[in-house]
GROMACS .gro file of C-alpha atoms in nm:
model
  216
    1MET     CA    1  13.690  13.708   5.657
    2THR     CA    2  13.473  13.419   5.546
    3SER     CA    3  13.253  13.450   5.240
    4ASN     CA    4  12.883  13.376   5.232
    5HIS     CA    5  12.902  13.297   4.862
    6PRO     CA    6  12.905  12.932   4.749
    7PRO     CA    7  13.232  12.803   4.600
    8PRO     CA    8  13.271  12.843   4.221
    9GLU     CA    9  13.208  12.476   4.145
   10LYS     CA   10  12.873  12.486   4.328
   11MET     CA   11  12.776  12.805   4.145
   12MET     CA   12  12.860  12.646   3.809
   13PHE     CA   13  12.673  12.331   3.916
   14GLN     CA   14  12.353  12.531   3.966
   15LEU     CA   15  12.406  12.739   3.652
   16THR     CA   16  12.452  12.426   3.440
   17LEU     CA   17  12.129  12.272   3.568
   18ARG     CA   18  11.937  12.593   3.494
   19ARG     CA   19  12.091  12.631   3.149
   20ARG     CA   20  11.993  12.273   3.063
   21GLY     CA   21  11.630  12.343   3.149
   22ILE     CA   22  11.580  12.242   3.512
   23SER     CA   23  11.331  12.500   3.637
   24ASP     CA   24  11.175  12.351   3.952
   25GLN     CA   25  11.313  12.571   4.230
   26THR     CA   26  11.260  12.307   4.498
   27ILE     CA   27  11.465  12.055   4.302
   28LEU     CA   28  11.739  12.309   4.231
   29ARG     CA   29  11.757  12.394   4.601
   30THR     CA   30  11.765  12.027   4.696
   31MET     CA   31  12.043  11.955   4.447
   32GLU     CA   32  12.242  12.238   4.601
   33GLU     CA   33  12.186  12.113   4.957
   34VAL     CA   34  12.267  11.743   4.905
   35PRO     CA   35  12.649  11.709   4.933
   36ARG     CA   36  12.727  11.524   4.609
   37ASP     CA   37  13.096  11.517   4.697
   38LEU     CA   38  13.018  11.276   4.984
   39PHE     CA   39  12.849  11.029   4.748
   40VAL     CA   40  13.141  10.983   4.506
   41GLU     CA   41  13.471  10.803   4.549
   42ALA     CA   42  13.728  11.001   4.749
   43SER     CA   43  13.952  11.020   4.441
   44ASP     CA   44  13.670  11.187   4.241
   45ARG     CA   45  13.563  11.452   4.492
   46ASP     CA   46  13.724  11.731   4.292
   47ALA     CA   47  13.497  11.633   4.001
   48ALA     CA   48  13.180  11.578   4.209
   49TYR     CA   49  13.001  11.893   4.085
   50ARG     CA   50  13.087  11.856   3.718
   51ASP     CA   51  12.797  11.757   3.494
   52SER     CA   52  12.925  11.407   3.428
   53ALA     CA   53  12.870  11.054   3.550
   54LEU     CA   54  13.141  10.913   3.776
   55PRO     CA   55  13.246  10.555   3.855
   56ILE     CA   56  13.168  10.402   4.193
   57ALA     CA   57  13.233  10.055   4.335
   58CYS     CA   58  13.115   9.728   4.174
   59GLY     CA   59  13.145   9.868   3.820
   60GLN     CA   60  12.852  10.102   3.872
   61THR     CA   61  12.820  10.480   3.828
   62ILE     CA   62  12.669  10.785   3.993
   63SER     CA   63  12.461  10.961   3.727
   64GLN     CA   64  12.548  11.307   3.605
   65PRO     CA   65  12.373  11.585   3.799
   66PHE     CA   66  12.153  11.691   3.507
   67VAL     CA   67  12.013  11.339   3.466
   68VAL     CA   68  11.943  11.315   3.841
   69ALA     CA   69  11.766  11.651   3.838
   70TYR     CA   70  11.577  11.578   3.515
   71MET     CA   71  11.449  11.239   3.628
   72THR     CA   72  11.350  11.388   3.963
   73GLU     CA   73  11.165  11.673   3.793
   74GLN     CA   74  10.980  11.432   3.562
   75LEU     CA   75  10.850  11.239   3.865
   76GLN     CA   76  10.641  11.541   3.972
   77LEU     CA   77  10.699  11.459   4.339
   78GLN     CA   78  10.488  11.560   4.635
   79LYS     CA   79  10.581  11.547   5.003
   80SER     CA   80  10.317  11.278   5.067
   81HIS     CA   81  10.463  11.033   4.813
   82ARG     CA   82  10.616  10.693   4.880
   83VAL     CA   83  10.891  10.630   4.626
   84LEU     CA   84  11.066  10.313   4.505
   85GLU     CA   85  11.412  10.337   4.352
   86ILE     CA   86  11.570  10.045   4.168
   87GLY     CA   87  11.948  10.077   4.193
   88ALA     CA   88  12.071  10.254   4.506
   89GLY     CA   89  12.430  10.294   4.391
   90SER     CA   90  12.602  10.533   4.629
   91GLY     CA   91  12.268  10.660   4.761
   92TYR     CA   92  12.280  11.002   4.592
   93GLN     CA   93  11.954  10.983   4.399
   94ALA     CA   94  11.779  10.847   4.710
   95ALA     CA   95  11.913  11.138   4.914
   96VAL     CA   96  11.770  11.386   4.664
   97LEU     CA   97  11.435  11.204   4.662
   98SER     CA   98  11.422  11.189   5.042
   99ARG     CA   99  11.414  11.567   5.072
  100LEU     CA  100  11.113  11.589   4.839
  101THR     CA  101  10.897  11.296   4.955
  102ARG     CA  102  10.765  11.117   5.261
  103GLU     CA  103  10.948  10.786   5.223
  104VAL     CA  104  11.202  10.624   4.988
  105LEU     CA  105  11.276  10.253   4.948
  106THR     CA  106  11.587  10.195   4.740
  107VAL     CA  107  11.688   9.846   4.627
  108GLU     CA  108  12.047   9.747   4.546
  109ARG     CA  109  12.180   9.410   4.423
  110TYR     CA  110  12.539   9.464   4.540
  111ARG     CA  111  12.587   9.417   4.915
  112LYS     CA  112  12.894   9.643   4.921
  113LEU     CA  113  12.699   9.931   4.766
  114ALA     CA  114  12.390   9.869   4.978
  115ASP     CA  115  12.586   9.866   5.304
  116ALA     CA  116  12.788  10.175   5.212
  117ALA     CA  117  12.479  10.368   5.095
  118ARG     CA  118  12.288  10.276   5.411
  119ALA     CA  119  12.573  10.392   5.636
  120ARG     CA  120  12.623  10.712   5.436
  121LEU     CA  121  12.255  10.806   5.438
  122GLU     CA  122  12.225  10.740   5.811
  123LYS     CA  123  12.534  10.948   5.886
  124LEU     CA  124  12.397  11.238   5.682
  125ASP     CA  125  12.052  11.220   5.851
  126TYR     CA  126  11.848  11.098   5.555
  127HIS     CA  127  11.632  10.897   5.790
  128ASN     CA  128  11.331  10.848   5.561
  129VAL     CA  129  11.531  10.624   5.325
  130GLU     CA  130  11.538  10.245   5.358
  131VAL     CA  131  11.814  10.062   5.168
  132MET     CA  132  11.729   9.701   5.083
  133LEU     CA  133  11.963   9.438   4.942
  134GLY     CA  134  11.764   9.258   4.676
  135ASP     CA  135  11.671   9.198   4.314
  136GLY     CA  136  11.501   9.513   4.194
  137LEU     CA  137  11.365   9.333   3.889
  138ASN     CA  138  11.194   9.062   4.097
  139LEU     CA  139  11.070   9.218   4.420
  140PRO     CA  140  10.883   9.029   4.694
  141PRO     CA  141  10.505   9.053   4.657
  142ASN     CA  142  10.458   9.238   4.986
  143ILE     CA  143  10.651   9.547   4.867
  144GLY     CA  144  10.431   9.825   4.736
  145PRO     CA  145  10.233   9.994   4.609
  146PHE     CA  146  10.418  10.319   4.538
  147ASP     CA  147  10.327  10.667   4.420
  148ARG     CA  148  10.647  10.697   4.220
  149ILE     CA  149  10.904  10.448   4.086
  150ILE     CA  150  11.245  10.538   3.945
  151VAL     CA  151  11.478  10.289   3.777
  152THR     CA  152  11.840  10.404   3.764
  153ALA     CA  153  11.982  10.130   3.541
  154ALA     CA  154  11.900  10.037   3.182
  155VAL     CA  155  11.620   9.789   3.111
  156GLU     CA  156  11.540   9.649   2.768
  157GLN     CA  157  11.173   9.674   2.862
  158ILE     CA  158  10.999   9.798   3.176
  159PRO     CA  159  10.928   9.500   3.404
  160GLU     CA  160  10.558   9.438   3.444
  161ASN     CA  161  10.605   9.360   3.813
  162LEU     CA  162  10.715   9.722   3.864
  163VAL     CA  163  10.425   9.864   3.666
  164GLU     CA  164  10.185   9.660   3.878
  165ARG     CA  165  10.315   9.831   4.194
  166LEU     CA  166  10.226  10.177   4.069
  167GLU     CA  167   9.931  10.352   4.234
  168VAL     CA  168   9.661  10.512   4.019
  169GLY     CA  169   9.796  10.860   3.953
  170GLY     CA  170  10.148  10.721   3.986
  171ILE     CA  171  10.452  10.780   3.763
  172LEU     CA  172  10.735  10.542   3.673
  173ILE     CA  173  11.049  10.656   3.495
  174ALA     CA  174  11.322  10.431   3.354
  175PRO     CA  175  11.593  10.423   3.084
  176VAL     CA  176  11.469  10.176   2.823
  177GLY     CA  177  11.681  10.027   2.547
  178PRO     CA  178  11.979   9.802   2.475
  179HIS     CA  179  12.219   9.740   2.761
  180GLN     CA  180  12.514   9.840   2.543
  181GLY     CA  181  12.439  10.173   2.381
  182VAL     CA  182  12.186  10.450   2.407
  183GLN     CA  183  11.856  10.420   2.594
  184THR     CA  184  11.548  10.641   2.595
  185LEU     CA  185  11.428  10.777   2.924
  186THR     CA  186  11.066  10.667   2.936
  187ARG     CA  187  10.785  10.782   3.164
  188LEU     CA  188  10.477  10.574   3.241
  189SER     CA  189  10.173  10.728   3.409
  190ARG     CA  190   9.896  10.515   3.555
  191THR     CA  191   9.551  10.667   3.510
  192GLN     CA  192   9.204  10.530   3.576
  193ALA     CA  193   9.193  10.442   3.205
  194GLY     CA  194   9.526  10.257   3.199
  195ILE     CA  195   9.894  10.327   3.131
  196GLU     CA  196  10.014  10.630   2.935
  197ARG     CA  197  10.367  10.614   2.794
  198ARG     CA  198  10.592  10.903   2.694
  199GLU     CA  199  10.947  10.893   2.563
  200LEU     CA  200  11.166  11.179   2.686
  201VAL     CA  201  11.541  11.205   2.615
  202GLU     CA  202  11.828  10.979   2.520
  203VAL     CA  203  12.053  10.863   2.806
  204ARG     CA  204  12.324  10.609   2.887
  205PHE     CA  205  12.300  10.391   3.196
  206VAL     CA  206  12.474  10.076   3.315
  207PRO     CA  207  12.250   9.770   3.266
  208ALA     CA  208  12.001   9.652   3.526
  209LEU     CA  209  12.091   9.291   3.601
  210PRO     CA  210  11.866   9.028   3.759
  211GLY     CA  211  11.934   8.865   4.093
  212VAL     CA  212  12.144   8.960   4.393
  213ALA     CA  213  12.516   8.967   4.317
  214ARG     CA  214  12.691   8.662   4.465
  215GLU     CA  215  12.997   8.867   4.550
  216LEU     CA  216  13.058   9.234   4.627
   0.00000   0.00000   0.00000
């Protein structure tokens, strides 16, 4: 007989997120439905549902599940939102976002990662995600504005050209701090009166680098 219960690693995955304070039921359900094991390297699939970051191609990482869920929760997403992600990686964060919003544009500087993420997302029917090869820190002027912006690599300061693309009522979240060391996850909110800034939790991300990678 087959069991209707999720496998133990998926049960622990959900339990860990809840224990660490993720309470949004829609996000918890989305995290359960998006197949994280298909967004990691084949050699790491046994570890896909552990609460840890994992290496992917081009020296990059897929963030630990708690950080993905926490950043997503802090964005306060609505189904009508258009979202910009800086740093596509394997496409996992974009896949989570796509189930909670109208449209996601994710920008990746490594062609190998961009091509693989695009193919993976298309195969898995995440059709409201566009993967763009480009410099996420220096976007073309015709891109934007956005309701939400998420930066998934460390910046020493939040680029003004990203803040300018944020709609009134919009939220931007990014890890801010030194490239080597600990950053602080920081949330900016654009109001009619200006920008409100709030520092959240300490995190560790790979650095956001300018330009499009010449190789890879």
